[in-house]
XYZ file of C-alpha atoms in Angstrom:
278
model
C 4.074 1.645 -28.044
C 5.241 -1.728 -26.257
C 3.911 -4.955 -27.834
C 3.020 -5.921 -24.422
C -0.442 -7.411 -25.691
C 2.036 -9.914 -27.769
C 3.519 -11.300 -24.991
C 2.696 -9.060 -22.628
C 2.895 -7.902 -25.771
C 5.885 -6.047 -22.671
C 8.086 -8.096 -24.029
C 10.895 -8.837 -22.034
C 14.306 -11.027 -21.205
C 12.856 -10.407 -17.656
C 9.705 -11.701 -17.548
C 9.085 -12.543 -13.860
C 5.859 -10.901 -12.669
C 4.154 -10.504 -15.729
C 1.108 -11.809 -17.084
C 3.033 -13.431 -20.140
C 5.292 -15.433 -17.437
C 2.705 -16.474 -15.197
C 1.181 -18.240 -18.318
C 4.334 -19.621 -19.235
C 6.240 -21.032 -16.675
C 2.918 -23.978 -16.709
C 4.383 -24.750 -19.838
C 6.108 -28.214 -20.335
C 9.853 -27.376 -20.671
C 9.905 -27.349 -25.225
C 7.042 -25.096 -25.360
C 8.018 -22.967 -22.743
C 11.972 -22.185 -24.158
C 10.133 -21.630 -27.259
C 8.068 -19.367 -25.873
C 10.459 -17.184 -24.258
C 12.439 -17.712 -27.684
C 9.518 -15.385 -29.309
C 9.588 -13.597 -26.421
C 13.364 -12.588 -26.562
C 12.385 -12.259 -29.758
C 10.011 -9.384 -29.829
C 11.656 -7.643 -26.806
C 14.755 -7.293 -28.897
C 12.742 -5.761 -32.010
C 9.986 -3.698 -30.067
C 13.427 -2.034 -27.965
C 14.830 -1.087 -31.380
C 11.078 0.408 -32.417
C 10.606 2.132 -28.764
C 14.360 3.771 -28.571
C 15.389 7.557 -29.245
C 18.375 6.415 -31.353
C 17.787 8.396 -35.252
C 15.376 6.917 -37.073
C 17.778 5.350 -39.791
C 20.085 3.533 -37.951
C 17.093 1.921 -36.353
C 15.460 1.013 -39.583
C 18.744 -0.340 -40.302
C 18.693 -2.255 -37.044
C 15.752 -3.945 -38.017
C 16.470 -4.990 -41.450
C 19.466 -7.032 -39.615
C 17.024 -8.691 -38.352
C 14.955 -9.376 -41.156
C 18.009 -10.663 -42.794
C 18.942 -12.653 -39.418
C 15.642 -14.513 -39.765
C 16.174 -15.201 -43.698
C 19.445 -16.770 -42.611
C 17.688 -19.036 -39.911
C 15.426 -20.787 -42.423
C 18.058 -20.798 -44.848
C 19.707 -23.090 -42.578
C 22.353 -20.441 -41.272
C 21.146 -18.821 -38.587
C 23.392 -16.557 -36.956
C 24.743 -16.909 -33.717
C 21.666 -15.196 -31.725
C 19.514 -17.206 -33.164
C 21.143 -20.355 -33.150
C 18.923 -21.531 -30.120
C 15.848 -21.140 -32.268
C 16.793 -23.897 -34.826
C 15.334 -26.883 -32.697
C 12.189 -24.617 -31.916
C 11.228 -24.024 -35.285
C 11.364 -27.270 -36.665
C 9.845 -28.437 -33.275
C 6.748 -26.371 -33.616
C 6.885 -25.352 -37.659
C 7.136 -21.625 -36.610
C 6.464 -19.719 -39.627
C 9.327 -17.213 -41.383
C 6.807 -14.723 -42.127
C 5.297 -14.776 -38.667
C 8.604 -13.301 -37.154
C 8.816 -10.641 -40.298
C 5.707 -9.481 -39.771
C 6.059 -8.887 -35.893
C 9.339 -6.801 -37.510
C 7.173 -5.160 -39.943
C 5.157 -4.097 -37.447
C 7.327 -2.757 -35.317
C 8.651 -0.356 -37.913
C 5.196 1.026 -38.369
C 6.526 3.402 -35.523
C 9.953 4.094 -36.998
C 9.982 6.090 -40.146
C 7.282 8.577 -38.018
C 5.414 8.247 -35.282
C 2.342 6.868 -35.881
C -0.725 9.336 -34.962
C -4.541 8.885 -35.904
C -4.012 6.006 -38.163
C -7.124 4.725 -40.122
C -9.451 1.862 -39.238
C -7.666 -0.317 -41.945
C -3.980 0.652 -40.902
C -4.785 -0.384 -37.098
C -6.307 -2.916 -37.967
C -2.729 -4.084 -39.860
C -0.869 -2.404 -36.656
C -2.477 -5.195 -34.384
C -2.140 -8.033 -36.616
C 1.111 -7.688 -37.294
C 2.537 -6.693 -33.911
C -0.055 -9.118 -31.955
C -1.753 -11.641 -33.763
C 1.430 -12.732 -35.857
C 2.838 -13.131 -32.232
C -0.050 -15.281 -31.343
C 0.332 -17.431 -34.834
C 3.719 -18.409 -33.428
C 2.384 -19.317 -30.474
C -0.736 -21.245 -31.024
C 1.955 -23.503 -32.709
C 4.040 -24.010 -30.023
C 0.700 -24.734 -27.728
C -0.379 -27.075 -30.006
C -3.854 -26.052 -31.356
C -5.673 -27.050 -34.199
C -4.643 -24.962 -37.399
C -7.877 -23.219 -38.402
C -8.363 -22.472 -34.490
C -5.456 -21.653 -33.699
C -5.015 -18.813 -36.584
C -8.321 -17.577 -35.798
C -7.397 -17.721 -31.811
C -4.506 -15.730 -32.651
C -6.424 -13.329 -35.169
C -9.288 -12.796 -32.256
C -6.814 -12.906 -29.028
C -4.103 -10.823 -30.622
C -6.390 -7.864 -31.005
C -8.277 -8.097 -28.203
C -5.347 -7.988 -25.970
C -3.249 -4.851 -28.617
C -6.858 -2.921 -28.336
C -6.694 -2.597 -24.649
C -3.272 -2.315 -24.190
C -3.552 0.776 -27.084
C -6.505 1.730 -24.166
C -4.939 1.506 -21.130
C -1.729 3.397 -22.750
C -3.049 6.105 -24.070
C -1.251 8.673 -21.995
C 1.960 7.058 -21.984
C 2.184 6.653 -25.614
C 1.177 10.494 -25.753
C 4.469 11.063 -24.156
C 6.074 9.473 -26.800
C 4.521 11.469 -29.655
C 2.065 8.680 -30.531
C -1.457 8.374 -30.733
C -3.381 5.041 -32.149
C -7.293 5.746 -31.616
C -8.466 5.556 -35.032
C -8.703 8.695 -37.452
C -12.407 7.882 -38.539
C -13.975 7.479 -34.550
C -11.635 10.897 -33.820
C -13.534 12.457 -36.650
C -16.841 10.753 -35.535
C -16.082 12.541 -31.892
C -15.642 15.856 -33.245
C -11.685 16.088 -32.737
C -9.904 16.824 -36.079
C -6.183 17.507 -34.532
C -3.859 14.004 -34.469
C -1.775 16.230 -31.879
C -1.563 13.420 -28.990
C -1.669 15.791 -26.192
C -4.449 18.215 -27.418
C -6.208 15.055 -28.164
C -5.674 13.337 -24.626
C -6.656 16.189 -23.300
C -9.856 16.380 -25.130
C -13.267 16.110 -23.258
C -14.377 14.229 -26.520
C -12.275 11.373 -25.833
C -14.580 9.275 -24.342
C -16.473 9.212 -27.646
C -13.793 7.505 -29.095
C -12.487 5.010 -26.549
C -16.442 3.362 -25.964
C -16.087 1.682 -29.315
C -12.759 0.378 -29.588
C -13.394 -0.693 -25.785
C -16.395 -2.505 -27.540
C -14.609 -4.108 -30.169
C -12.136 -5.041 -28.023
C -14.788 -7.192 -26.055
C -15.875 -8.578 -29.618
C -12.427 -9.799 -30.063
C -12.565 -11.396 -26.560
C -15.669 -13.109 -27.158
C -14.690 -14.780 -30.004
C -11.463 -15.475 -28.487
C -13.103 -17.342 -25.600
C -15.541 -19.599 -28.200
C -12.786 -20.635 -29.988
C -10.857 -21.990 -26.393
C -14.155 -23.757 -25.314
C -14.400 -26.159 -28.385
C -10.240 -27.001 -27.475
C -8.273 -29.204 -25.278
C -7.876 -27.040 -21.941
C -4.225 -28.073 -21.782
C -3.986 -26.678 -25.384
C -5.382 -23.045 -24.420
C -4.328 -22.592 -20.618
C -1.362 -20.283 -21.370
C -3.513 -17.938 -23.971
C -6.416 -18.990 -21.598
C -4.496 -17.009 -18.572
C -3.414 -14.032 -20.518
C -6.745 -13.578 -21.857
C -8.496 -13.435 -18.005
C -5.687 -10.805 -17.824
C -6.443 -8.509 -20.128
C -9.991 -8.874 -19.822
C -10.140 -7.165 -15.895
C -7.756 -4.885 -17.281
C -10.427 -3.657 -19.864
C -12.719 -4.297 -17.551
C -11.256 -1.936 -15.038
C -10.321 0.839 -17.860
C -14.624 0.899 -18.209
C -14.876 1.023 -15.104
C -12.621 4.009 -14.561
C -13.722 5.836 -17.694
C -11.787 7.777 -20.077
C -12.121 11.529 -19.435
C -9.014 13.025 -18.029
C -7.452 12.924 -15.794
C -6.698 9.092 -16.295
C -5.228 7.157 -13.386
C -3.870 4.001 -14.322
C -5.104 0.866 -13.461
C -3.887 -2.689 -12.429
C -5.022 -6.058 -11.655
C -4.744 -6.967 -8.131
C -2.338 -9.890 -7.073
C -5.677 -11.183 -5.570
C -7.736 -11.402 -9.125
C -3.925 -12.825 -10.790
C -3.193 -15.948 -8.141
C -7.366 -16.486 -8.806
C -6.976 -16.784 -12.196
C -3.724 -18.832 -12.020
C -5.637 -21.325 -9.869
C -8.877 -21.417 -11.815
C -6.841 -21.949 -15.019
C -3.389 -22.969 -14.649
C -4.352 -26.716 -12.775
C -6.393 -29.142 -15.753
């Protein structure tokens, strides 16, 4: 699935209109071409992850890039990622921050993944969220301790509902990420992700990782309160985001048929002038 919750974890070169460049563009100018650095970044990887090409050449395609960021804090980078010299020693972005958002994304190459355990999602959303997040409480300037639990807490929170409000599209692609245990729980013992879509179970299994997606957001949300507010307004932002979106996906339910949901321009220029102005 896209990374959107990352970055909106969608990442993308094209940004405009998402909840990941609303946040942004407040940024002063360092932090935000760092930003969309990351964000480049994990667009680049998660395309690679999300394409139909055969499966080796992309694991291939991603090892370049594992080697690409060896290079960069050997002091070689290569010439795409030149530009992210002055950001890293800006900001002290971390080397295995940016392998484990590649790690992550090969989760998804070698098979699809379908049904994985509690313990394997829970690696899924740290490594392809919350290691996007340690990069960029560093950038925002936070607070160590806070800032790697902000990014443990946020990160999830925002991968949880996007794995929520994606669950059909990522059935189109062969994938399925509820958890094997809560499928079991439910009743439903196929990892087929259209039999189990289409499941009148599925409700069952969606209420508690809806729950501990909330969890994640609560905990998110003490840990901005004790920090500067020009520290946390761009995770701030993103975090309002995702939170009507998971507040909407309750709202609608999870029994097919599933229409999708979005967050009004309304509720988005509210929160961007609630939280974007200190």
């Amino acid at each position: 699935m896209s990374v959107e919750a990352a970055a909106n974890a969608n990442y993308g070169t094209t940004a405009s209109g998402s909840s990941f460049y609303a946040a942004m563009r407040i940024l002063p100018r360092a932090q935000r071409e760092a930003m969309f650095q990351v964000y480049s970044f994990c667009r680049q990887v998660d395309d690679i992850a999300d394409s139909d090409g055969p499966r080796p050449e992309r694991l291939a395609a991603l090892q370049q890039w594992r080697d690409d960021i060896d290079a960069l804090y050997a002091g070689h980078p290569p010439e795409r990622l030149k530009d992210y010299v002055a950001s890293v020693r800006t900001f002290g972005l971390k080397r295995e921050d940016f392998l484990a958002i590649v790690d992550g994304m090969e989760m998804d190459v070698p098979q699809d993944i379908r049904a994985p355990d509690l313990a394997t999602l829970d690696l899924y959303c740290d490594r392809v969220a919350s290691a996007v997040g340690r990069l960029s409480v560093r950038v925002f300037g936070l607070p160590e301790e806070d800032g790697i639990l902000l990014a443990h807490h946020l990160g999830r929170a925002l991968q949880l509902t996007n794995i929520l409000r994606d669950i059909d599209e990522d059935a189109g692609l062969g994938r399925l990420y509820l958890p094997r245990e809560w499928l079991w729980h439910a009743g439903i013992t196929n990892d087929d992700p259209a039999r189990v879509t289409a499941d009148r179970a599925l409700p069952k299994v969606c209420a508690p990782l809806a729950e501990r997606a909330k969890m994640h957001f609560q905990k998110a949300d003490e840990i901005m309160r004790r920090n500067s507010r020009r520290a946390v307004r761009a995770p701030r932002i993103m975090s309002k985001y995702y939170r009507v979106i998971l507040d909407l996906l309750i709202a609608r339910g999870f029994a097919a048929p599933r229409a999708p949901v979005r967050v009004s321009k309304a509720a988005k220029i509210g929160i961007l002038l609630r939280y974007a102005i200190i």
